[in-house]
Coordinates of C-alpha atoms and ligand atoms in Angstrom, one line a residue:
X1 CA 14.4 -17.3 -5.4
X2 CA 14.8 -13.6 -5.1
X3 CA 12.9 -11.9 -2.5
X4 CA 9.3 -11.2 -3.6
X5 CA 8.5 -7.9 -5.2
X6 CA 7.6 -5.4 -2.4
X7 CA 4.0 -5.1 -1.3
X8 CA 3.6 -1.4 -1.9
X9 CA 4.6 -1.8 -5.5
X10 CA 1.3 -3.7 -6.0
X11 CA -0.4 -1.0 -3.6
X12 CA 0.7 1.1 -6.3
X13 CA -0.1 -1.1 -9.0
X14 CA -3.3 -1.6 -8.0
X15 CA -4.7 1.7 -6.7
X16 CA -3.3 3.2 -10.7
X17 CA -5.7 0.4 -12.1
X18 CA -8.6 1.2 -10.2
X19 CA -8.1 5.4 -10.3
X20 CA -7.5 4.7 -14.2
X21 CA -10.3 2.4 -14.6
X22 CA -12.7 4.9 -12.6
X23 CA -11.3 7.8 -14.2
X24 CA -12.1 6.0 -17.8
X25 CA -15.8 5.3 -16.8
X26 CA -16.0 8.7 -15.6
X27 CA -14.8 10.1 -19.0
X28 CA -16.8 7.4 -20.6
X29 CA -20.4 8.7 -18.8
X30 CA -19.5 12.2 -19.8
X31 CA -19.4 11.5 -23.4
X32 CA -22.3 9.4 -23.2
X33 CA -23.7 12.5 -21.9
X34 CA -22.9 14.8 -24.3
X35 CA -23.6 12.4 -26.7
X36 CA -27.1 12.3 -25.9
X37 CA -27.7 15.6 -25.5
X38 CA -26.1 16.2 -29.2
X39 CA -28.7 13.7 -30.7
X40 CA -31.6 15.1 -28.8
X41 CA -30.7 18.7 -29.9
X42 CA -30.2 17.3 -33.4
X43 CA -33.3 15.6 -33.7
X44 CA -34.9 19.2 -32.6
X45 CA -33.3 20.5 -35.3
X46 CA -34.1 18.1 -37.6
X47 CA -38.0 18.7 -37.1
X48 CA -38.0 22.4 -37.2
X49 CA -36.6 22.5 -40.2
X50 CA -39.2 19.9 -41.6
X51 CA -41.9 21.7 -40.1
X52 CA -40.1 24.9 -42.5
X53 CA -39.6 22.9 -45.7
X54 CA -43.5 21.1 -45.4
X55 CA -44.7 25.0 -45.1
X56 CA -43.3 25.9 -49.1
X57 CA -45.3 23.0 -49.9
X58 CA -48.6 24.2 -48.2
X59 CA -48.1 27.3 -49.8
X60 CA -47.2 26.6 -53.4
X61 CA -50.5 24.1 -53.1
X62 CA -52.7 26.8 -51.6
X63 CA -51.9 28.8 -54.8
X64 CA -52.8 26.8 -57.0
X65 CA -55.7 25.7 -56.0
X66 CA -56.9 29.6 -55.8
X67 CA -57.9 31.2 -59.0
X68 CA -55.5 32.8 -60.8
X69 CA -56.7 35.9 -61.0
X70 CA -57.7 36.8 -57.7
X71 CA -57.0 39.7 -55.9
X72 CA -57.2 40.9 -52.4
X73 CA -58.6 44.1 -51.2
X74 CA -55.2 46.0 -52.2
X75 CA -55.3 45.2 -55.7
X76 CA -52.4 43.1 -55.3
X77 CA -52.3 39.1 -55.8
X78 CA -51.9 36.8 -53.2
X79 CA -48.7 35.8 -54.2
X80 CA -47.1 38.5 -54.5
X81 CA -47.9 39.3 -50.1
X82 CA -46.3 36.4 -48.9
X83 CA -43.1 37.3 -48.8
X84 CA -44.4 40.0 -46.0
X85 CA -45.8 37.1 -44.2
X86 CA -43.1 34.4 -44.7
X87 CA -39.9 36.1 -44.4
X88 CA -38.1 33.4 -46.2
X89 CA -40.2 34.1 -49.3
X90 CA -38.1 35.8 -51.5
X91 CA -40.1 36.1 -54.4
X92 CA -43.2 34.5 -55.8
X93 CA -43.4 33.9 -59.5
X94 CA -46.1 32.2 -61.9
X95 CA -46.6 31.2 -65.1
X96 CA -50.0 31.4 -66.9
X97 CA -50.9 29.0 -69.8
X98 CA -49.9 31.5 -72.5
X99 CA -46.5 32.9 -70.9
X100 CA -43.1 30.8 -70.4
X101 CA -40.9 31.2 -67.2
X102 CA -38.1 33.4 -67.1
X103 CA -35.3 30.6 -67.7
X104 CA -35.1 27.4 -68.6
X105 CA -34.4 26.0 -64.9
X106 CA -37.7 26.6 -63.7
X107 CA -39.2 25.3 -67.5
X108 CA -37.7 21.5 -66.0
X109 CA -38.8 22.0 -62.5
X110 CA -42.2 22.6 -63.8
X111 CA -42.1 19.6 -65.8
X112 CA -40.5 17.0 -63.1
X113 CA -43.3 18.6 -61.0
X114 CA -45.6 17.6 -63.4
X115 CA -44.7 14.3 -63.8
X116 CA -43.8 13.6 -60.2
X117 CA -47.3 15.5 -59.1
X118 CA -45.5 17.5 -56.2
X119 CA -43.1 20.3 -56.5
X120 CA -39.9 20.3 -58.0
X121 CA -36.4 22.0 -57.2
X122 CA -35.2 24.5 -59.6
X123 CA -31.4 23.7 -60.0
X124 CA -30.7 24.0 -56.5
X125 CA -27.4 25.2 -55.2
X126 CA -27.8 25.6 -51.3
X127 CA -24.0 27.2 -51.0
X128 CA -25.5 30.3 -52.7
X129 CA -28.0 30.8 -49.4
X130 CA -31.2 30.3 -52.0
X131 CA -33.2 27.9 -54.0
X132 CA -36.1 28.0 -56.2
X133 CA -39.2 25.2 -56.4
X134 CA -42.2 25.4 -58.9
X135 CA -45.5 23.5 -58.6
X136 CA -47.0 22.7 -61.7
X137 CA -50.5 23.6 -62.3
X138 CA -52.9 24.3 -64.8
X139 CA -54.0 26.8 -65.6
X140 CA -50.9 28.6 -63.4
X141 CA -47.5 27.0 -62.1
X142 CA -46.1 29.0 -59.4
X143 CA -42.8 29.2 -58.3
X144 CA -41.1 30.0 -54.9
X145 CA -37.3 31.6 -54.2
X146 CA -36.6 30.4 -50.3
X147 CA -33.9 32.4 -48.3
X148 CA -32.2 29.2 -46.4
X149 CA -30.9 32.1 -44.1
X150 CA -34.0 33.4 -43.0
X151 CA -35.9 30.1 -42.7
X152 CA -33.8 29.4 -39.4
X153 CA -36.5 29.3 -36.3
X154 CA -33.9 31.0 -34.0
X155 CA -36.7 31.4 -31.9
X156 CA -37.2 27.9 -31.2
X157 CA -33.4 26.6 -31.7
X158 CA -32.4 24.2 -29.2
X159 CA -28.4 25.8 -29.7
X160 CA -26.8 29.1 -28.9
X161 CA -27.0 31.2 -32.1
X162 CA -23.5 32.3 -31.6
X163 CA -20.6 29.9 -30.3
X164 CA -22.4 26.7 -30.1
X165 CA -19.7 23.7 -30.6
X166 CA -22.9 21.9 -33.3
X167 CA -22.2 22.4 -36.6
X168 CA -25.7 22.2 -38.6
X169 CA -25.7 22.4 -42.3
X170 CA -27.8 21.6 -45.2
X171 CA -26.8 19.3 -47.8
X172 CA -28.1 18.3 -51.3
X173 CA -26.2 17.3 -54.1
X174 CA -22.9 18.1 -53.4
X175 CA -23.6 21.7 -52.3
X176 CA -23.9 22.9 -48.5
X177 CA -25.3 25.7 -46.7
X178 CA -24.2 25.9 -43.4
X179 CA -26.5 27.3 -40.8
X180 CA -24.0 27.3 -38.1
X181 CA -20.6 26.3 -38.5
X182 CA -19.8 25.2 -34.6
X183 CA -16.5 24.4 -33.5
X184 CA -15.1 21.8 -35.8
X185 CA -11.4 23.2 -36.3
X186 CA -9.6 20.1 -34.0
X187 CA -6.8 19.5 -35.8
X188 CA -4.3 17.4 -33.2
X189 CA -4.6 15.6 -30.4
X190 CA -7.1 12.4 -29.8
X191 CA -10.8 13.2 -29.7
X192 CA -14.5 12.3 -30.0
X193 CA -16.8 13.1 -33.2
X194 CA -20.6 12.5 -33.0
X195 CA -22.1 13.3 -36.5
X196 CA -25.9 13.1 -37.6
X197 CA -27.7 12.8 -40.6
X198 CA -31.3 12.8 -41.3
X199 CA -32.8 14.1 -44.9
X200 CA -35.6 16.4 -44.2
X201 CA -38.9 15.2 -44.0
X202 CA -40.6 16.6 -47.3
X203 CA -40.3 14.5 -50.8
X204 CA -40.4 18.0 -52.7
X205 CA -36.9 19.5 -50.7
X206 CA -34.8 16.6 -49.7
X207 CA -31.9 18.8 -47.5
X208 CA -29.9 16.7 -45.9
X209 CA -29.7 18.1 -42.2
X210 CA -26.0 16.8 -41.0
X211 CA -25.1 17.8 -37.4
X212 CA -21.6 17.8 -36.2
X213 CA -19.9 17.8 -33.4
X214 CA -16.0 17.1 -32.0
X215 CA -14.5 16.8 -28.6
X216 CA -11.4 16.8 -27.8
X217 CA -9.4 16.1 -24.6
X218 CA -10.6 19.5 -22.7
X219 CA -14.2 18.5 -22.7
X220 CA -13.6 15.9 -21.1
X221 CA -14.7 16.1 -16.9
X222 CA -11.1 16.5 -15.4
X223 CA -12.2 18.1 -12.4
X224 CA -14.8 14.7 -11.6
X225 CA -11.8 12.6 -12.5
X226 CA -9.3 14.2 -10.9
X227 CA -11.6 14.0 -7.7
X228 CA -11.8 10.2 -8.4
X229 CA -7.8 10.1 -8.1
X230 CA -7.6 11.7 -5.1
X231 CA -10.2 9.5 -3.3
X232 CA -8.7 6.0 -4.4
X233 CA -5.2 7.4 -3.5
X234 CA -6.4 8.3 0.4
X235 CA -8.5 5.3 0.3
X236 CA -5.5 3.4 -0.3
X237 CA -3.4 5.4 2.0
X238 CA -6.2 5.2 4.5
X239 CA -6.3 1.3 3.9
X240 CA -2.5 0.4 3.7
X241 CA -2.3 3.1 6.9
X242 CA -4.6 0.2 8.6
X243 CA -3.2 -2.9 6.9
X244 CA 0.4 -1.7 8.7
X245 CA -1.2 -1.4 11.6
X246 CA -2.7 -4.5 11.6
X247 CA 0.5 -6.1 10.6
X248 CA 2.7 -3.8 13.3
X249 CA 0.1 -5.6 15.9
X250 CA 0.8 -9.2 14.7
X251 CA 4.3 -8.6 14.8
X252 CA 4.4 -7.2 18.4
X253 CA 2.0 -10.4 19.2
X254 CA 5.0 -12.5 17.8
X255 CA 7.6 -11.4 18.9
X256 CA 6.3 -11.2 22.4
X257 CA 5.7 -14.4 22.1
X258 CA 9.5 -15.3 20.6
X259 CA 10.6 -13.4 23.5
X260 CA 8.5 -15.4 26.5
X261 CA 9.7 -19.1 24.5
X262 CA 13.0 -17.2 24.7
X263 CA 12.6 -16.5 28.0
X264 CA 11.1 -19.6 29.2
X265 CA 14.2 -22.1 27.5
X266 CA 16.6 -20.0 29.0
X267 CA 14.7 -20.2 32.8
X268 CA 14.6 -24.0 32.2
X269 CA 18.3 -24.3 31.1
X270 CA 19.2 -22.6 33.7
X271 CA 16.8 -24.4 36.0
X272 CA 17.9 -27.7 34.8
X273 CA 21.3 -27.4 34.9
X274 CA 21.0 -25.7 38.5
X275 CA 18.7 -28.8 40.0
X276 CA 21.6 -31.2 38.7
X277 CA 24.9 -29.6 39.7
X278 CA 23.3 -28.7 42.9
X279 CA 21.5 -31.7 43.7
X280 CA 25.0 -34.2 44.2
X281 CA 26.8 -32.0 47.0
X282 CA 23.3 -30.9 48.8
X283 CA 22.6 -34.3 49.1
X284 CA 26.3 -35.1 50.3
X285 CA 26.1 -31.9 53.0
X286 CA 22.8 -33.4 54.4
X287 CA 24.1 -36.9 54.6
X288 CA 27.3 -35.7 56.5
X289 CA 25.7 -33.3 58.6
X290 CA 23.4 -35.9 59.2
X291 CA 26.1 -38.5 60.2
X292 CA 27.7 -35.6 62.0
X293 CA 24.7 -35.3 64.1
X294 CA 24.4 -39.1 65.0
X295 CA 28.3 -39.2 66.0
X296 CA 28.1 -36.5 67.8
X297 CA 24.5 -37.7 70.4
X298 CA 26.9 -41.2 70.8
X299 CA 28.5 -42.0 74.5
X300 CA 31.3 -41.3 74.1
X301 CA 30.6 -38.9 71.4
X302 CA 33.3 -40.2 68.1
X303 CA 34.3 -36.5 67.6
X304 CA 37.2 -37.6 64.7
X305 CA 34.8 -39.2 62.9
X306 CA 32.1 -36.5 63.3
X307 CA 35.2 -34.0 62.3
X308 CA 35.8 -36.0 59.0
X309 CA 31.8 -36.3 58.4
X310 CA 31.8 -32.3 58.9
X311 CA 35.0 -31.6 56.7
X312 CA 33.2 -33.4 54.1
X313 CA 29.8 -31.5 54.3
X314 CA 32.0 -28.2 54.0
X315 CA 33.7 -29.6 51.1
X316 CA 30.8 -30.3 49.6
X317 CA 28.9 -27.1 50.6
X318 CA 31.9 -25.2 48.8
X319 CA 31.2 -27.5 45.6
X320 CA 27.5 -26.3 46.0
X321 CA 28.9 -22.4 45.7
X322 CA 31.2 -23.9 42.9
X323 CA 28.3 -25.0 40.8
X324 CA 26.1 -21.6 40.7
X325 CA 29.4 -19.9 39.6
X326 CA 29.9 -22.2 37.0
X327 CA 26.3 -22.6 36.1
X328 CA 27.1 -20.7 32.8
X329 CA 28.1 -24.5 32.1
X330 CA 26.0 -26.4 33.0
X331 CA 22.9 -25.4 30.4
X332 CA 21.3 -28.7 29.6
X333 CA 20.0 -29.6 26.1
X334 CA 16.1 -28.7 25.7
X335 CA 14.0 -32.2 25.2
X336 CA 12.2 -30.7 21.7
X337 CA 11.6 -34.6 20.4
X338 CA 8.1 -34.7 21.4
X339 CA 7.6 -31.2 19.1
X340 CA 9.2 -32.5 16.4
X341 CA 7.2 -32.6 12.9
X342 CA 7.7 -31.3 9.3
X343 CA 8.3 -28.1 9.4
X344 CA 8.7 -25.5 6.0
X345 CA 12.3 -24.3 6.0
X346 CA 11.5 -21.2 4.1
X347 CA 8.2 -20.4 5.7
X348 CA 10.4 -20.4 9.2
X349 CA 12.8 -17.7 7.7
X350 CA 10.1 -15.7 5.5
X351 CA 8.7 -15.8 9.3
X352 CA 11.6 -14.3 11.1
X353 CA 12.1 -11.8 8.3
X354 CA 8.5 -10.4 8.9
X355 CA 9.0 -9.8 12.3
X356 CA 12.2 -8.4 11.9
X357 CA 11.4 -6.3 9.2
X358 CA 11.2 -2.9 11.5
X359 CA 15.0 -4.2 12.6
X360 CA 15.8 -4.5 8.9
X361 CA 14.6 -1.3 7.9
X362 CA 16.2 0.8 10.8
X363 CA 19.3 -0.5 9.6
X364 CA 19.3 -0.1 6.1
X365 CA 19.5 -3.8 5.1
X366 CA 17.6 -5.5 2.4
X367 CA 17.8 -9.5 3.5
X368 CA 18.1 -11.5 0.3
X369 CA 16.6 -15.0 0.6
X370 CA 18.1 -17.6 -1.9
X371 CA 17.7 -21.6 -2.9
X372 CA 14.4 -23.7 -3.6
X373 CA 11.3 -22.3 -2.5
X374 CA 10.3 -25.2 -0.4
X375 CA 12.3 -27.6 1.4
X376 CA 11.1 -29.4 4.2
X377 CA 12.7 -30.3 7.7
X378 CA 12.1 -32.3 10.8
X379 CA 11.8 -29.6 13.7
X380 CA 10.0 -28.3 16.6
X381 CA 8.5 -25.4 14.8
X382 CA 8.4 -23.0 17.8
X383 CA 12.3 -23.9 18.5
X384 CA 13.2 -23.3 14.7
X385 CA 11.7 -19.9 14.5
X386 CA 13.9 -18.8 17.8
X387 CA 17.1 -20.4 16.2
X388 CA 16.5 -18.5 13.1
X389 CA 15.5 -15.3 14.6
X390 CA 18.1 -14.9 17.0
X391 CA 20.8 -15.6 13.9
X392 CA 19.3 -12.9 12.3
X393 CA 19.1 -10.9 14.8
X394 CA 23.0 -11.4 15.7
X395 CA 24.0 -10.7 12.0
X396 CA 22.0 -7.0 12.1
X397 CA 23.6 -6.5 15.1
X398 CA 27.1 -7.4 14.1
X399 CA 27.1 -5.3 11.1
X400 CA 25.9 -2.2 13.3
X401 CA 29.7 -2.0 13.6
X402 CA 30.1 -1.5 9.4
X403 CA 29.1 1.0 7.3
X404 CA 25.7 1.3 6.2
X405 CA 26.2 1.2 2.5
X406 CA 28.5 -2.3 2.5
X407 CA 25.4 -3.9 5.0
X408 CA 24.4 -7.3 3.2
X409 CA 22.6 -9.9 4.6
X410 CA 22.2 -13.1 2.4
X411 CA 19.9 -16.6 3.5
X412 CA 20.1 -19.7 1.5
X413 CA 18.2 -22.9 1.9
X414 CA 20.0 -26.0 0.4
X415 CA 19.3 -29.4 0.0
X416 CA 22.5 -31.8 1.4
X417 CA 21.7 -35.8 1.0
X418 CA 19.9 -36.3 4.5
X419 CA 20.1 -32.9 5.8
X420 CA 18.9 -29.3 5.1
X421 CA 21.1 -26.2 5.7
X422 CA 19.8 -22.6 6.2
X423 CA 23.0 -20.3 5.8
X424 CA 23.1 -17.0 7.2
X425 CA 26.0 -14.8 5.8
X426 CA 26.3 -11.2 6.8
X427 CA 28.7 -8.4 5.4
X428 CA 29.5 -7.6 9.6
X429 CA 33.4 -7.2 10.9
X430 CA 33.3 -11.7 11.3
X431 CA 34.1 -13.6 14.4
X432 CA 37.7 -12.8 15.8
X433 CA 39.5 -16.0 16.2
X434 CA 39.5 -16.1 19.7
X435 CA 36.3 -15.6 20.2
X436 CA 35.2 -18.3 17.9
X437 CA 36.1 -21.6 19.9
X438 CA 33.6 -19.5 22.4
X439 CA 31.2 -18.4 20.7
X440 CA 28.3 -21.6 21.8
X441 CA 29.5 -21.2 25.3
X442 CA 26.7 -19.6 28.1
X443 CA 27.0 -16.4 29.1
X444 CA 29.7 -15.4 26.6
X445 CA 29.4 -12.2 25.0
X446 CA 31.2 -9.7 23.7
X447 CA 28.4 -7.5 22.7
X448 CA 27.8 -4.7 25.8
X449 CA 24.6 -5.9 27.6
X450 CA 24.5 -9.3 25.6
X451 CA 23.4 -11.4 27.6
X452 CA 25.7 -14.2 26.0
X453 CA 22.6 -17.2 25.6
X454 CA 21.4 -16.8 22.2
X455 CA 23.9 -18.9 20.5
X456 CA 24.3 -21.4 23.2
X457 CA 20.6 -21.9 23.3
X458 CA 20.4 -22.1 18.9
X459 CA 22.9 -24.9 19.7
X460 CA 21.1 -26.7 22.2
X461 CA 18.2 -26.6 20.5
X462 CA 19.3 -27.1 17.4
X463 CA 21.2 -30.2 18.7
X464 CA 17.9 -31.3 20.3
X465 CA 16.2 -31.7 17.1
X466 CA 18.8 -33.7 15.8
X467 CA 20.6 -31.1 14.4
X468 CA 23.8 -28.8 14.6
X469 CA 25.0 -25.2 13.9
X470 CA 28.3 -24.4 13.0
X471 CA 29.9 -20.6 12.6
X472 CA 32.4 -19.4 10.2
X473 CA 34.5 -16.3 8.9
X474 CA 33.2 -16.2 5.1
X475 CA 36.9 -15.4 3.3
X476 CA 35.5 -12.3 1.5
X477 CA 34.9 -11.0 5.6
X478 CA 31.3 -11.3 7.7
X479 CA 30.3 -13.9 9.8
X480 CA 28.8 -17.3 8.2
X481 CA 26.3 -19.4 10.5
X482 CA 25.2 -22.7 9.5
X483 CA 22.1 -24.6 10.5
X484 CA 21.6 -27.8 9.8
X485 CA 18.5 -29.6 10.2
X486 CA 17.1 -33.5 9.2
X487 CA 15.1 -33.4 6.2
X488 CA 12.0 -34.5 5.7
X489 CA 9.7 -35.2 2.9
X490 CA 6.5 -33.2 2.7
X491 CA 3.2 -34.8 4.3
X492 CA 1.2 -35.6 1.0
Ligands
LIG1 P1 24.7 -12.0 22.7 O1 24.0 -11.7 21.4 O2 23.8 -11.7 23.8 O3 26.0 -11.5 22.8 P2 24.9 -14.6 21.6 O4 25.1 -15.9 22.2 O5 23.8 -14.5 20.6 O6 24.8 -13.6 22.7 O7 26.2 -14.2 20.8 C1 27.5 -14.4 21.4 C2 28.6 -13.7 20.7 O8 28.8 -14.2 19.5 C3 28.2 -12.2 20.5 O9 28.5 -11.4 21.6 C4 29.2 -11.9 19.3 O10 30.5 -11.6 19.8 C5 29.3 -13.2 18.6 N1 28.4 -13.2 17.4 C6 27.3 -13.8 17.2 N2 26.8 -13.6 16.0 C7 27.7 -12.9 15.3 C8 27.9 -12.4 14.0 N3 26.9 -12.6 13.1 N4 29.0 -11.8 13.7 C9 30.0 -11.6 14.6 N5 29.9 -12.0 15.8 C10 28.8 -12.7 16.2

């Protein structure tokens, strides 16, 4: 098991998916947007024009129902004064019962008209800007030449007149007259069409009215999204900013804690092993003082005897003095079998790892954990941690003393038949061989200010959960420590 990926990559990881995913709906809404506002102005479009096609057929009905002849106060026929009222009136033409139309065109308009009972197209062809329709009537057909051009309502168009994006064209069998030809030229590059098509409502003229319009990657709203970015990504700073903090708090909880157990087994070490070298000769110097004393009040006071009774307290007053000088060796073994329980190998050194992360980092080392992810062993949980930490801890200090770049720190968990082993293996300058037979004692220590109880205390402690630790030079150089540990299975 390699160590896990690091947490920032999934920081990372993370705060792309949600900027993407907000940026996305952001783009989404805009189009949606657009796209709404496209249909709206096409439908506008759409119904003016209607309302200008239903007009021709007004007209062309109005004229046939008046008499043929009539004439207004000018002189001049109806028909021929509504191109001054309807600009796109081109021309006005009629045929009376005894006269034939001018081509042949409007001779088959006039009879689909008849036969349909509404007007007729003449041969339309919208590309040429123009189209005829006739009415029949009797006695007089009329027919009408509409300029598509000038039957635009500008006035009333929902669009620009020049530049707007919408294409909007006219369409009827297979010919087009484009009223404005928008911005349709996108050749590259992803995009976005929205296209409408709606036939015109009047029986007599059906134009297809076809709206177009395309979007490519500038319309969409990178100022919003870019916006969106920049918020998640200081959120996220904001929040991983306070998730370190929280987690530099825990850590300083922890290790002040590691540091007081510390502190505490080595008080009652030294405590213990103080009460029970001291306690033999005290007891001896108040027993011959003691006996001293009597001797001394008897008539005739025994002085040789009180002499001997006094060279022994002094003897054993000097033993006293003897033992705190050599209470380096007399550290007890902590009592941790009342702690004991199961206890997760790897948890214990993921543990130490967290809190020594800081350690790690100032250092330049990468700790690599290795071996199953879960082995289980019989320990006093709070003694284990210590153990582990303070090998740790010893292996980033050792290899202080290498160069930064050949810094390697590896742990591997292992499974023996009874036992588990944690192995810590550093890339440091090893153990030189005559400090090794000394390395478990008390107070030795060749680090400057070491206090020379780390090791001695892993050992103790590690013996008092039935365990051991051993330390080796690995043959490719760097120290190897060994813990071993009972195992035990895992509480179902
Ligand atoms: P301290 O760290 O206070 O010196 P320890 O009991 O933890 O006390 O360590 C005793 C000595 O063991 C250290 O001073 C050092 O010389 C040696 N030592 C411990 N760990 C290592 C290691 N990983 N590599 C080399 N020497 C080590």
């Amino acid at each position: 098991m390699r160590r896990p990926l690091r947490l920032s990559v999934w920081w990372l990881l993370g705060g792309a998916v949600v900027a993407l995913a907000g940026a996305a709906a952001i783009a989404r809404q805009s189009l949606e947007q657009q796209r709404a506002l496209f249909e709206t102005d096409a439908r506008i479009v759409h119904r003016l024009l209607s309302q200008q096609v239903v007009q021709h057929d007004a007209i062309l009905a109005t004229l046939a129902l008046l008499q043929p002849d009539a004439t207004g106060p000018s002189g001049t026929p109806p028909e021929q004064r509504l191109p001054a009222l309807y600009p796109q009136i081109l021309a006005v033409q009629r045929r009376d019962a005894d006269q034939a139309w001018p081509d042949a065109a409007l001779a088959t308009a006039e009879a689909a008209s008849r036969s349909a009972r509404r007007a007729a197209l003449a041969s339309p062809d919208l590309q040429s800007g123009r189209y005829r329709m006739v009415l029949a009537a009797t006695p007089t057909s009329y027919a009408l030449t509409i300029d598509l051009r000038a039957m635009v309502p500008w006035a009333e168009w929902p669009m620009p007149r020049e530049g707007s994006p919408v294409r909007v064209s006219l369409v009827h069998a297979g010919s087009e007259h484009v009223i404005q030809p928008g911005d349709v030229s996108r050749t590259t590059g992803p995009g976005w069409r929205f296209e409408f098509h709606k036939v015109v409502a009047a029986e007599s003229q059906p134009f297809d009215v076809v709206a177009v319009r395309e979007l490519g990657g500038r319309h969409l709203p990178w100022g919003r999204m870019l916006a969106w970015v920049l918020a998640v990504a200081v959120l996220l700073a904001a929040l991983r900013h306070l998730q370190h903090l929280r987690g530099e708090r825990r850590r300083a909880e922890e290790l002040l804690r590691l540091g007081q157990v510390g502190r505490l087994n080595t008080l009652g070490e030294l405590a213990a092993g103080m009460a029970h070298e001291l306690n033999q000769p005290l007891t001896a110097v108040l027993a011959n003082t003691q006996a001293a004393q009597r001797l001394l009040q008897d008539d005739p006071p025994e002085m040789a005897t009180a002499r001997h009774a006094m060279a022994q307290a002094v003897e054993q007053a000097r033993r006293a003095a003897d033992v705190v000088g050599r209470l380096r060796r007399a550290v007890e073994r902590p009592d941790t079998d009342g702690q004991r329980q199961a206890v997760e190998l790897v948890d214990a050194v993921r543990r130490a790892l967290y809190l020594l992360e800081p350690e790690c980092r100032r250092r330049g080392v990468e700790p690599v954990l290795e071996g199953p992810p879960s082995l289980w062993v019989q320990a006093d949980p709070v003694a284990l941690d210590q153990i582990v930490h303070n090998l740790i801890l010893n292996a980033l200090q050792a290899m202080e003393r290498v160069d930064a770049a050949k810094r390697r720190l590896v742990l591997t968990v292992d499974a023996q038949a009874h036992h588990v082993e944690l192995t810590v293996a550093d890339s440091g300058p090893g153990i030189a061989p005559d400090v090794l037979p000394r390395l478990f004692e008390p107070f030795f220590s060749t680090r400057e200010g070491g206090l020379g109880l780390g090791l001695s205390l892993c050992e103790s402690l590690a013996q008092g959960m039935g365990g051991s630790i051993t330390a080796t030079n690995a043959p490719a150089g760097g120290a190897v420590f060994k813990l071993r540990l009972p195992m035990k299975e895992p509480i179902p």
